[in-house]
Amino acid sequence: MIELLIHQWKEKIRSPFWQKSIWLNIVLGILGIYLLLNIVFIAYFADVILKKIFASTDVVETFTRLLFYYFAFDLIFRFLVQQVPTLSIQPYLTLPVKKSKLLHYPLIKSVPDFINLVALLLILPFFVKVICVTETPLFCLAWFITVFSLVATNNFLNFSLKKYFSKRPLFILFLLAIVGLIIYLDKTRVIPFSRYFSRGLFRIAYTQSLVIIPLIIAAISYYLGYSLLKKNAYIEDTQTSQRTNAGSLSFLTRYGEIGNLIRTEIKMILRNKRPKSLLYVSTIFLAYGFIFYQNRNIDNYLILIFVGFFLTSAFGITYGQYSFSWESSYFDSYIANKISPFNYVKSKYLLFAVTSLFCFMITLPYAIISYKIAFINAAMLLYNVGISSIILLLFCTYNTSRIDLGRSQFMNYQGTGFTQFLSVIPVAGFPVIVYLLFKYFDLPQYSIFTLGLLGAVAIVFNKYLLQMVARQFVKRKYKMAVGFRQI
Amino acid sequence: MIKINNLKKAYGKKIVLSIDDLTINALELVGIVGNNGAGKTTMLSLILDLIKPSTGTVQSKDQLVSKTDDWKNYTGSYLNEGFLIPFLTPMEFLEFIGKLHGLNSADIKAFLTENASFYAEDITAKKYIRELSSGNKNKVGILASMLSKPEILILDEPFANLDPSSQSWLKSKLKKMNDDGVTIIISSHDLKHVTDICSRILLIENGIIVKDKNTNAETLDELENYFNVR
């Protein structure tokens, strides 16, 4: 058992991504620590915050009540993003290790997870600072055991949920609808679920013998996960054969080699987990307008430019920054076959342009808030299509890390290199510089015309710019291919 | 057809392939044999311009493979799974490759009917390539490499993972293609197959061609002695 965990640790530290880019890992590590410190900070001052916002007299009660919401969202979040480690036991299945023993391993392995760490950091500081000093030790112990049994329940329940529902996209809508309904009923106090929850939890905490209930619930969820794994511990069950929608997108075949390439790329996006989840995530970005387009921002050109930039390139940049890496698992077939580098690069450019146009159209209704938004977004669309796309593609010829298409996008930094950080700086920074320049002369509106005009000029000279990218690609292709071959 | 000049590939200080001078003439059927790690795949990758040589050049029809793309018009190749697109069905993949060479669906259909005895039902079923067995993947790659009616065909261990009947089909197919004017380079660990069909055999050891012989009656014995298979 312990040896298995050691193997897992070795798998982590010996993965080429981890070994190759120590600096990147340091940067990511610092970002992660910063994020976690924020959580600790919020948790530590939770009593103050709760007093301010809810004007509550009993902070322990309010905190407990809010935990109900936390657990509800935690479960949804886990279902959507947490990766269940099932496949990693495959090489051990034929070895003389007891299968029943082996199956505990993925379950245990799921415990040291980022999401569980967040739960711990969110609850523990408050527990130590407030509950421990105000309540009796027995109450504290029972409260603590109950709450963390529920965290564990969510964690293990996710195994079952994933197995039964992840192939059914309607289920997640159903789940969201139920949670929405519960919140509605709770808020309007028709059925105050969260109050029942906190009352129940307090009951357990006061009559300590009842603590057995949450423990049993956690044990059941563990057992469910375990029996599920036991049923599915055969290799063939891990692959479900999908029927394919062949013949779709056939209109693209009329556009020769470029159409052929774009068609394959769209299939790649729709048939693989990671690009598909990125597609979903970027549609969520489109809702950012609701956050930023508020009355107090409507005269702030900088914010409008920035939001316009992100809205019109929501998919283009999040997806495009990994260009070429997406093809890493079959890159050799692209360079050994008869594909002209110019057409290859152009197919990527066109995909960027079309999706940006699409994002622009979807977000056009924001113009109801202010007509300015329509103009600014149109200018940013021109800028993105003309200039961002080219800069991004140039930078992407420095992508050398392989992307495993079948893995989830969340917390997955495979394929991420300094290219991604570096490319966003000029792409997003240029509009800001243009804006500041015109702001200096007190003509901020003109920055929008300028950006739009520059974009339009770049679109006119698009062919030359793409030829430049293609030359750069040819120069870099060996280095890219070497990196992509490393699994 | 193919000229290799002073070709070297080194990773750090370790030289993995070093060929001073090698010419492969049109209509030859060349077999490359050697132990694991001897440099067979490296040599084929260099011919296909997949990796950059440390020094030296590869010419195809007197043009440098690293400078022009013309050779891709008349060269078919399959080295490994990296040549396959995992999320396509075999039919979609063949269509993709076919379109790159300007073939239409009817051409592809005709090609498949012609070679129907090589592949199993799995290949025409609506399954993604990533779900196929290694043998079937290999078949898809080999079919794709032959699809464009190439003048030069380069295959890395084409017999690996194939069932016996497919192996024998492939042998006669290669022989026939060669008779019809295709220059073929294959690598293999199966000495019998190689001596059966190849007109010339290159033996590579530690990145160096140690034997370069036209096949005759004694070649199989010679090779078996070299590899200690008796």
XYZ file of C-alpha atoms in Angstrom:
717
model
C 0.000 0.000 0.000
C 2.665 2.455 1.018
C 4.715 1.386 -1.956
C 1.822 2.330 -4.226
C 1.766 5.801 -2.766
C 5.506 6.055 -3.319
C 5.024 5.086 -6.952
C 2.402 7.749 -7.285
C 4.730 10.319 -5.835
C 7.406 9.239 -8.293
C 4.946 9.538 -11.151
C 4.315 13.121 -10.098
C 7.893 14.278 -9.698
C 9.201 12.319 -12.650
C 6.623 13.602 -15.102
C 8.489 15.505 -17.784
C 6.374 18.592 -17.215
C 7.345 18.789 -13.577
C 11.010 18.219 -14.257
C 11.318 20.417 -17.276
C 10.075 23.712 -15.992
C 11.104 24.262 -12.415
C 10.717 28.015 -12.755
C 7.205 27.714 -14.011
C 6.384 25.496 -11.070
C 7.801 28.054 -8.689
C 5.610 30.754 -10.226
C 2.560 28.510 -10.052
C 3.462 27.534 -6.520
C 3.621 31.169 -5.438
C 0.257 31.837 -7.074
C -1.205 28.809 -5.314
C 0.146 29.869 -1.934
C -1.228 33.363 -2.490
C -4.649 31.911 -3.254
C -4.558 29.699 -0.172
C -3.454 32.608 2.014
C -6.480 34.548 0.823
C -8.694 31.702 1.906
C -7.020 31.479 5.302
C -7.406 35.224 5.700
C -11.131 35.119 4.944
C -11.607 32.147 7.217
C -9.704 33.739 10.075
C -11.746 36.918 9.939
C -14.989 35.083 9.226
C -16.476 36.124 12.567
C -15.889 39.804 11.848
C -17.210 39.468 8.323
C -20.297 37.569 9.411
C -21.059 40.178 12.076
C -20.824 42.934 9.492
C -22.786 41.321 6.684
C -25.414 39.323 8.500
C -25.497 41.417 11.660
C -25.556 38.087 13.388
C -25.294 37.726 17.102
C -24.402 34.069 17.038
C -21.562 33.738 14.577
C -21.140 30.026 15.163
C -24.729 29.462 14.146
C -24.401 31.665 11.045
C -21.166 29.988 10.024
C -22.691 26.551 10.433
C -25.726 27.620 8.448
C -23.554 28.892 5.605
C -21.691 25.596 5.590
C -24.873 24.118 4.129
C -24.388 26.239 1.005
C -20.734 25.463 1.008
C -21.381 21.722 0.933
C -23.967 22.075 -1.825
C -21.611 24.025 -4.085
C -18.665 21.893 -3.043
C -20.464 18.815 -4.353
C -21.284 20.461 -7.696
C -17.777 21.812 -8.011
C -16.249 18.436 -7.285
C -18.520 16.801 -9.803
C -17.452 19.268 -12.461
C -13.725 19.500 -11.886
C -12.286 17.001 -9.421
C -10.411 14.211 -11.122
C -11.105 10.758 -9.846
C -7.923 8.667 -9.860
C -9.153 5.333 -11.135
C -6.939 4.425 -14.051
C -3.685 4.609 -12.145
C -4.128 1.136 -10.651
C -4.127 -0.515 -14.042
C -0.521 -1.733 -14.092
C -0.981 -3.379 -10.676
C -4.073 -5.396 -11.519
C -2.099 -8.392 -12.765
C 0.456 -8.344 -9.961
C 0.134 -10.511 -6.872
C -1.479 -7.820 -4.772
C -4.852 -8.442 -3.221
C -7.430 -6.704 -5.335
C -9.542 -5.713 -2.348
C -6.513 -3.983 -0.914
C -5.640 -2.302 -4.168
C -9.049 -0.727 -4.505
C -8.715 1.336 -1.352
C -5.861 3.085 -2.970
C -7.673 5.418 -5.420
C -10.076 6.355 -2.645
C -7.291 7.215 -0.242
C -5.424 8.988 -2.959
C -8.346 11.322 -3.509
C -8.036 12.693 0.027
C -4.968 14.929 -0.375
C -6.670 17.007 -3.013
C -6.657 20.725 -3.618
C -10.391 20.979 -2.948
C -10.060 19.224 0.390
C -7.208 21.514 1.304
C -9.453 24.492 0.593
C -12.153 22.999 2.812
C -9.637 22.485 5.597
C -8.264 26.004 5.329
C -11.717 27.508 5.150
C -13.035 25.770 8.234
C -10.072 25.216 10.514
C -9.090 28.854 11.249
C -12.635 29.754 12.210
C -12.916 26.617 14.281
C -9.769 27.380 16.226
C -10.372 31.079 16.615
C -14.082 31.171 17.465
C -15.569 27.792 18.272
C -12.738 26.466 20.411
C -12.768 29.463 22.701
C -16.513 29.832 23.106
C -17.783 26.276 23.336
C -17.053 23.230 25.487
C -14.331 20.859 24.301
C -16.853 18.072 23.722
C -19.001 20.335 21.568
C -15.924 21.334 19.587
C -14.917 17.749 19.017
C -18.382 16.710 17.880
C -18.741 19.765 15.615
C -15.366 19.128 14.076
C -16.020 15.432 13.452
C -19.425 16.138 11.948
C -18.236 18.842 9.581
C -15.257 16.885 8.324
C -17.321 13.721 7.959
C -19.453 15.739 5.587
C -16.383 16.947 3.671
C -15.314 13.313 3.387
C -18.819 12.326 2.292
C -18.717 14.827 -0.544
C -15.275 13.630 -1.497
C -16.211 9.952 -1.746
C -19.705 10.534 -3.060
C -18.122 12.191 -6.059
C -16.842 8.777 -7.216
C -20.392 7.484 -7.531
C -21.753 10.679 -9.042
C -19.019 10.761 -11.654
C -19.587 7.174 -12.597
C -23.326 7.413 -13.014
C -23.844 10.921 -14.274
C -20.776 12.283 -16.016
C -21.954 10.855 -19.328
C -25.276 12.627 -18.932
C -24.967 16.352 -19.497
C -28.605 16.924 -18.572
C -27.912 15.686 -15.083
C -25.752 18.661 -14.261
C -28.552 21.015 -15.295
C -30.884 18.984 -13.144
C -28.464 19.217 -10.217
C -28.112 22.965 -10.665
C -31.891 23.315 -10.854
C -32.319 21.402 -7.615
C -29.698 23.466 -5.845
C -31.324 26.619 -7.207
C -34.699 25.465 -5.916
C -33.280 24.628 -2.508
C -31.639 28.027 -2.249
C -34.857 29.714 -3.320
C -36.951 27.808 -0.770
C -34.346 28.536 1.860
C -34.121 32.258 1.138
C -37.860 32.736 1.099
C -38.044 30.591 4.238
C -40.679 28.335 2.743
C -38.504 25.433 3.739
C -35.454 26.808 5.571
C -33.043 23.995 4.720
C -29.943 25.745 5.999
C -31.610 26.339 9.374
C -32.566 22.677 9.611
C -28.990 21.882 8.739
C -27.451 24.067 11.416
C -30.057 22.981 13.963
C -29.285 19.352 13.197
C -25.584 19.948 13.422
C -25.943 21.713 16.758
C -28.071 18.876 18.037
C -25.318 16.454 17.186
C -22.702 18.681 18.727
C -24.606 19.006 22.001
C -25.592 15.363 22.361
C -22.231 13.940 21.412
C -23.418 10.348 21.009
C -25.220 11.320 17.783
C -21.856 11.987 16.164
C -22.099 8.425 14.973
C -24.603 9.530 12.284
C -22.287 11.687 10.150
C -19.552 9.097 10.601
C -21.868 6.413 9.260
C -22.838 8.638 6.342
C -19.176 9.155 5.482
C -18.530 5.419 5.800
C -21.435 4.655 3.483
C -20.166 7.080 0.850
C -16.750 5.456 1.118
C -18.267 2.033 0.751
C -20.311 3.138 -2.269
C -17.157 4.396 -3.938
C -15.326 1.209 -3.032
C -17.956 -1.187 -4.336
C -18.188 0.892 -7.473
C -14.467 0.534 -8.075
C -14.690 -3.168 -7.351
C -17.314 -3.585 -10.025
C -15.307 -1.573 -12.498
C -11.786 -2.761 -11.852
C -11.479 -4.272 -15.277
C -9.560 -2.520 -17.937
C -12.148 -2.801 -20.666
C -14.734 -0.991 -18.594
C -12.675 2.129 -18.480
C -13.124 2.779 -22.144
C -16.626 3.332 -23.374
C -16.919 3.178 -27.094
C -18.539 6.315 -28.369
C -20.513 6.487 -31.538
C -19.239 9.225 -33.703
C -20.991 11.879 -35.658
C -19.092 11.201 -38.837
C -19.912 13.224 -41.892
C -20.579 16.323 -39.841
C -18.893 19.549 -40.882
C -18.605 18.141 -44.365
C -19.267 21.598 -45.832
C -15.700 22.444 -44.808
C -14.285 19.900 -47.230
C -15.154 22.271 -50.054
C -12.444 24.645 -48.902
C -9.499 22.508 -49.833
C -6.556 21.882 -47.569
C -7.411 24.687 -45.136
C -10.986 23.473 -44.798
C -9.686 19.968 -44.231
C -7.378 21.167 -41.451
C -10.038 23.288 -39.755
C -12.480 20.398 -39.912
C -10.016 18.126 -38.161
C -9.263 20.757 -35.556
C -12.950 21.282 -34.758
C -13.368 17.525 -34.408
C -10.374 17.547 -32.079
C -12.031 20.200 -29.910
C -15.381 18.438 -29.763
C -14.119 14.891 -29.239
C -11.530 15.389 -26.533
C -12.022 16.200 -22.907
C -9.535 18.967 -22.386
C -10.299 21.251 -25.345
C -13.986 20.612 -24.802
C -13.896 21.699 -21.174
C -11.920 24.753 -22.266
C -14.709 25.544 -24.693
C -17.237 25.452 -21.869
C -15.066 27.563 -19.611
C -14.618 30.234 -22.260
C -18.360 30.540 -22.735
C -18.534 31.334 -19.027
C -16.069 34.171 -19.694
C -18.670 35.732 -21.939
C -20.734 36.442 -18.844
C -17.971 38.682 -17.464
C -19.756 41.591 -19.076
C -22.421 41.411 -16.398
C -19.780 42.002 -13.775
C -17.880 44.793 -15.475
C -20.468 46.678 -17.457
C -21.871 48.679 -14.598
C -22.857 52.297 -14.509
C -19.789 53.414 -12.634
C -17.552 51.811 -15.280
C -19.373 53.000 -18.335
C -17.228 56.104 -18.774
C -13.986 54.336 -17.978
C -12.535 53.623 -21.379
C -9.734 51.505 -19.995
C -12.144 49.030 -18.450
C -14.340 49.045 -21.544
C -11.334 48.373 -23.784
C -10.128 45.599 -21.556
C -13.478 43.901 -21.266
C -14.039 44.314 -25.010
C -10.675 42.684 -25.578
C -11.489 39.679 -23.424
C -15.043 39.246 -24.627
C -14.119 39.168 -28.298
C -11.211 36.811 -27.735
C -12.708 34.676 -24.970
C -12.158 31.451 -26.840
C -9.495 32.641 -29.286
C -6.905 33.427 -26.648
C -7.648 30.770 -24.036
C -7.553 28.102 -26.715
C -5.137 29.757 -29.108
C -2.333 30.173 -26.603
C -1.790 26.407 -26.778
C -1.787 26.353 -30.589
C 0.303 23.535 -32.095
C 0.476 21.881 -28.659
C -3.064 20.698 -29.243
C -1.767 18.623 -32.124
C 1.180 17.332 -30.116
C 0.047 13.703 -30.053
C -0.105 13.557 -33.847
C 2.222 16.393 -34.802
C 4.489 13.981 -36.703
C 1.688 13.174 -39.094
C 1.289 16.887 -39.787
C 4.926 17.471 -40.595
C 5.487 14.221 -42.516
C 2.413 14.703 -44.658
C 1.791 17.051 -47.485
C 0.564 20.067 -45.534
C 1.929 23.454 -46.452
C 3.090 25.405 -43.394
C 1.288 28.495 -44.663
C -2.047 26.706 -44.899
C -1.501 25.093 -41.528
C -0.888 28.437 -39.881
C -3.716 30.038 -41.815
C -6.197 27.401 -40.680
C -5.356 28.340 -37.095
C -5.730 32.010 -37.907
C -9.142 31.497 -39.493
C -10.379 29.499 -36.545
C -9.281 32.343 -34.274
C -10.976 34.938 -36.488
C -14.252 33.075 -36.825
C -14.564 32.265 -33.133
C -13.738 35.883 -32.257
C -16.444 37.096 -34.597
C -18.789 34.614 -33.001
C -17.940 35.844 -29.485
C -18.471 39.418 -30.684
C -21.936 38.600 -31.985
C -22.968 36.743 -28.838
C -21.873 39.615 -26.603
C -23.374 42.310 -28.792
C -26.548 42.538 -26.647
C -24.404 44.174 -23.947
C -24.737 47.252 -26.138
C -28.185 47.721 -24.601
C -26.326 48.916 -21.520
C -24.488 51.512 -23.581
C -24.099 51.947 -27.345
C -20.390 52.616 -26.716
C -19.885 48.953 -25.981
C -20.811 47.987 -29.536
C -18.202 50.347 -31.030
C -15.475 49.456 -28.592
C -16.045 45.726 -29.002
C -16.056 46.088 -32.778
C -12.715 47.907 -32.583
C -11.331 45.245 -30.266
C -12.580 42.558 -32.624
C -10.581 44.147 -35.438
C -7.574 44.434 -33.157
C -7.851 40.810 -32.031
C -8.369 39.397 -35.495
C -5.672 41.566 -37.052
C -2.964 41.769 -34.426
C -3.563 39.528 -31.382
C -3.924 36.457 -33.559
C -0.577 37.012 -35.275
C 1.319 37.780 -32.065
C -0.216 34.742 -30.405
C 0.707 32.422 -33.273
C 4.259 33.758 -33.346
C 4.644 33.052 -29.659
C 3.027 29.655 -30.022
C 5.839 28.433 -32.234
C 7.743 28.309 -28.930
C 5.269 25.822 -27.467
C 7.199 22.636 -26.898
C 5.223 20.728 -24.310
C 2.881 17.923 -25.074
C -0.793 18.126 -24.187
C -2.712 15.022 -23.256
C -6.098 15.630 -24.842
C -7.966 13.221 -22.607
C -7.288 14.957 -19.305
C -9.498 17.551 -17.709
C -8.654 21.228 -17.982
C -9.042 22.082 -14.326
C -5.797 22.605 -12.385
C -4.044 21.082 -15.332
C -0.940 22.980 -16.272
C 0.313 20.448 -18.767
C 1.349 22.311 -21.853
C 1.659 25.549 -19.945
C 4.990 27.233 -20.343
C 6.374 30.712 -20.212
C 5.035 31.196 -23.707
C 1.570 31.467 -22.257
C 2.545 34.152 -19.779
C 4.755 36.022 -22.215
C 2.302 36.046 -25.093
C -0.533 37.557 -23.115
C 1.584 40.524 -22.006
C 2.057 42.144 -25.440
C -1.342 41.043 -26.699
C -3.260 42.543 -23.779
C -0.712 45.248 -23.000
C -0.716 46.946 -26.380
C -4.296 48.295 -26.114
C -3.455 49.656 -22.680
C -0.397 51.490 -24.020
C -2.406 52.959 -26.881
C -5.053 54.056 -24.436
C -2.571 55.693 -22.054
C -0.947 57.491 -24.974
C -4.191 59.110 -26.007
C -5.240 59.674 -22.437
C -2.093 61.740 -22.064
C -3.369 64.044 -24.798
C -6.807 63.911 -23.185
C -8.385 62.157 -26.170
C -9.185 58.702 -24.795
C -11.893 58.023 -27.433
C -9.298 58.141 -30.173
C -7.485 55.166 -28.723
C -10.446 53.062 -29.835
C -10.326 54.352 -33.407
C -6.608 53.780 -33.467
C -6.850 50.204 -32.218
C -9.613 49.418 -34.692
C -7.684 51.038 -37.529
C -4.453 49.213 -36.685
C -6.399 45.961 -36.580
C -7.973 46.691 -39.959
C -4.589 47.507 -41.507
C -3.174 44.268 -40.116
C -6.087 42.368 -41.643
C -5.328 43.947 -45.026
C -1.710 42.817 -44.792
C -2.765 39.512 -43.287
C -1.168 37.402 -45.998
C 2.303 38.829 -45.391
C 1.969 38.503 -41.657
C 0.899 34.875 -41.960
C 3.822 34.166 -44.287
C 6.064 35.528 -41.560
C 4.426 33.197 -39.024
C 4.799 30.272 -41.437
C 8.536 30.976 -41.876
C 8.901 31.110 -38.113
C 6.988 27.836 -37.840
C 9.273 26.085 -40.316
C 12.284 27.295 -38.361
C 10.895 26.027 -35.076
C 9.150 22.824 -36.135
C 11.930 20.390 -35.207
C 12.200 21.789 -31.693
C 8.432 21.678 -31.314
C 8.277 18.104 -32.592
C 11.002 16.958 -30.190
C 9.068 18.425 -27.260
C 5.741 17.037 -28.413
C 7.103 13.490 -28.669
C 7.983 13.403 -24.984
C 5.142 11.714 -23.183
C 16.379 8.280 -55.348
C 17.624 8.987 -51.836
C 21.129 10.195 -51.086
C 22.511 10.462 -47.597
C 25.661 12.414 -47.080
C 27.798 12.602 -43.955
C 24.656 12.301 -41.837
C 25.079 12.441 -38.059
C 22.619 12.697 -35.229
C 23.879 13.262 -31.721
C 22.080 13.818 -28.443
C 24.547 15.675 -26.292
C 27.812 13.807 -26.763
C 26.245 10.500 -27.666
C 26.155 9.855 -31.389
C 23.094 7.769 -32.175
C 23.455 7.660 -35.943
C 26.353 8.232 -38.290
C 26.159 7.500 -42.015
C 28.960 8.733 -44.241
C 27.501 7.992 -47.590
C 24.497 5.995 -48.660
C 22.518 5.954 -51.873
C 19.224 4.195 -52.268
C 18.389 3.748 -55.919
C 14.987 3.792 -57.486
C 13.183 0.420 -57.458
C 15.171 -0.957 -54.550
C 13.386 -2.658 -51.693
C 15.618 -1.972 -48.722
C 15.324 -3.717 -45.392
C 16.948 -2.250 -42.288
C 17.736 -4.628 -39.436
C 19.425 -4.090 -36.103
C 18.941 -4.460 -32.367
C 16.664 -2.249 -30.334
C 18.160 1.205 -30.043
C 20.553 0.651 -32.957
C 19.265 3.725 -34.802
C 16.770 2.352 -37.312
C 13.923 4.680 -36.433
C 16.304 7.612 -36.139
C 17.502 6.954 -39.664
C 13.959 6.797 -41.038
C 12.984 9.929 -39.099
C 15.926 11.774 -40.601
C 14.951 10.696 -44.112
C 11.451 12.022 -43.419
C 12.794 15.300 -42.010
C 11.079 14.678 -38.679
C 14.227 15.406 -36.711
C 17.020 17.785 -37.473
C 20.376 16.203 -38.286
C 23.379 17.350 -36.251
C 25.390 17.431 -39.455
C 24.921 16.230 -43.002
C 22.103 16.066 -45.492
C 19.396 13.851 -46.912
C 18.395 14.328 -50.531
C 15.325 12.950 -52.195
C 15.441 13.138 -56.009
C 18.416 15.505 -55.650
C 16.494 17.937 -53.452
C 17.244 18.491 -49.784
C 14.368 17.125 -47.715
C 14.860 19.866 -45.131
C 14.607 22.671 -47.679
C 11.690 21.672 -49.889
C 8.348 20.003 -49.401
C 8.170 18.461 -52.877
C 9.196 15.022 -51.647
C 6.015 14.850 -49.562
C 4.052 14.584 -52.813
C 5.556 11.235 -53.699
C 6.532 9.801 -50.310
C 4.244 7.686 -48.158
C 5.279 6.840 -44.619
C 4.214 5.321 -41.357
C 6.623 5.124 -38.419
C 4.495 4.969 -35.287
C 1.256 5.998 -33.602
C 2.319 9.618 -33.719
C 1.305 9.495 -37.371
C -2.301 8.726 -36.502
C -4.919 11.208 -35.333
C -6.419 9.458 -32.298
C -9.855 11.064 -32.168
C -10.798 10.376 -35.785
C -12.366 7.194 -37.075
C -10.112 5.246 -39.471
C -12.309 6.290 -42.386
C -12.145 9.942 -41.411
C -8.397 9.680 -41.055
C -7.952 8.097 -44.482
C -10.210 10.791 -45.898
C -8.100 13.475 -44.233
C -4.876 12.069 -45.666
C -6.514 11.442 -49.043
C -7.763 15.007 -49.293
C -4.254 16.300 -48.638
C -3.205 14.454 -51.773
C -6.213 15.622 -53.746
C -8.084 12.322 -53.718
C -11.867 12.234 -53.552
C -14.137 9.827 -51.710
C -14.496 7.561 -54.741
C -10.694 7.185 -54.982
C -10.537 6.240 -51.319
C -13.342 3.734 -51.700
C -11.614 2.144 -54.683
C -8.377 1.940 -52.692
C -10.134 0.226 -49.799
C -11.875 -2.299 -52.026
C -8.551 -3.103 -53.650
C -6.965 -3.841 -50.275
C -10.034 -5.216 -48.536
C -8.380 -8.453 -47.442
C -5.840 -6.552 -45.320
C -8.097 -4.912 -42.779
C -10.812 -6.166 -40.454
C -14.266 -4.837 -39.795
C -12.954 -2.683 -36.955
C -11.468 -0.289 -39.418
C -14.720 0.497 -41.162
C -16.723 0.551 -37.903
C -17.468 3.861 -36.280
C -14.726 3.587 -33.711
C -12.083 6.159 -32.918
C -8.521 5.236 -33.779
C -7.553 5.544 -30.100
C -9.916 2.645 -29.350
C -8.364 0.245 -31.850
C -5.921 -2.525 -30.972
C -2.236 -1.957 -31.735
C -2.427 -4.251 -34.746
C -5.378 -2.403 -36.215
C -3.744 0.948 -35.561
C -0.728 -0.329 -37.436
C -2.951 -1.347 -40.332
C -4.612 2.064 -40.514
C -1.204 3.722 -40.623
C 0.078 1.387 -43.337
C -3.049 1.893 -45.429
C -2.755 5.663 -45.068
C 0.871 5.547 -46.197
C -0.079 3.647 -49.362
C -3.175 5.692 -50.089
C -1.562 8.380 -52.200
C 0.138 5.877 -54.562
C 3.591 7.021 -53.485
C 6.841 6.504 -55.396
C 8.734 6.036 -52.148
C 7.290 4.123 -49.214
C 8.899 4.231 -45.773
C 7.634 1.942 -43.007
C 9.037 1.306 -39.535
C 8.441 -2.261 -38.370
C 5.306 -2.749 -40.448
C 4.978 -6.419 -39.445
C 4.787 -5.684 -35.722
C 1.474 -6.613 -34.091
C 0.008 -7.977 -37.318
C -1.733 -11.339 -37.485
C -0.041 -14.028 -39.661
C -2.360 -13.644 -42.633
C -1.962 -9.873 -42.639
C 1.813 -10.287 -42.467
C 1.815 -12.483 -45.501
C -0.609 -10.150 -47.307
C 1.669 -7.203 -46.553
C 4.702 -9.095 -47.803
C 3.148 -9.787 -51.177
C 1.707 -6.271 -51.326
C 5.133 -4.716 -50.773
C 6.660 -7.033 -53.312
C 3.986 -6.154 -55.835
C 4.284 -2.436 -55.231
C 8.011 -2.755 -55.688
C 7.504 -4.579 -58.970
C 5.189 -1.762 -60.033
C 7.963 0.767 -59.519
C 7.769 1.867 -55.895
C 10.994 2.321 -53.946
C 10.504 0.891 -50.473
C 12.439 1.200 -47.226
C 11.324 -0.867 -44.251
C 12.816 -1.769 -40.922
C 12.008 -5.035 -39.227
C 13.038 -7.513 -36.562
C 11.692 -10.396 -38.585
C 14.746 -11.645 -40.452
C 12.760 -14.135 -42.485
C 10.356 -11.547 -43.835
C 13.165 -9.150 -44.643
C 15.273 -11.695 -46.487
C 12.178 -12.972 -48.287
C 11.221 -9.700 -49.896
C 14.087 -7.221 -49.722
C 16.581 -6.809 -52.524
C 19.100 -5.118 -50.253
C 19.718 -5.287 -46.550
C 21.312 -2.742 -44.237
C 22.479 -3.918 -40.842
C 22.815 -1.150 -38.280
C 24.759 -1.457 -35.060
C 25.171 1.407 -32.611
C 24.225 3.945 -35.239
C 26.618 2.688 -37.897
C 25.810 0.654 -40.994
C 27.984 -2.418 -40.511
C 26.640 -4.455 -43.403
C 25.191 -3.394 -46.721
C 24.438 -6.358 -48.979
C 22.223 -7.422 -51.773
C 20.109 -10.337 -50.690
C 21.134 -13.805 -51.812
C 20.595 -17.374 -50.657
C 23.011 -17.098 -47.726
C 21.762 -13.805 -46.338
C 19.312 -15.304 -43.865
C 21.981 -17.620 -42.426
C 24.390 -14.756 -42.187
C 21.925 -12.559 -40.334
C 20.840 -15.368 -38.017
C 24.442 -15.929 -37.109
C 24.942 -12.263 -36.440
C 21.920 -12.080 -34.141
C 22.717 -15.422 -32.457
C 19.328 -16.866 -33.126
C 20.529 -20.375 -33.419
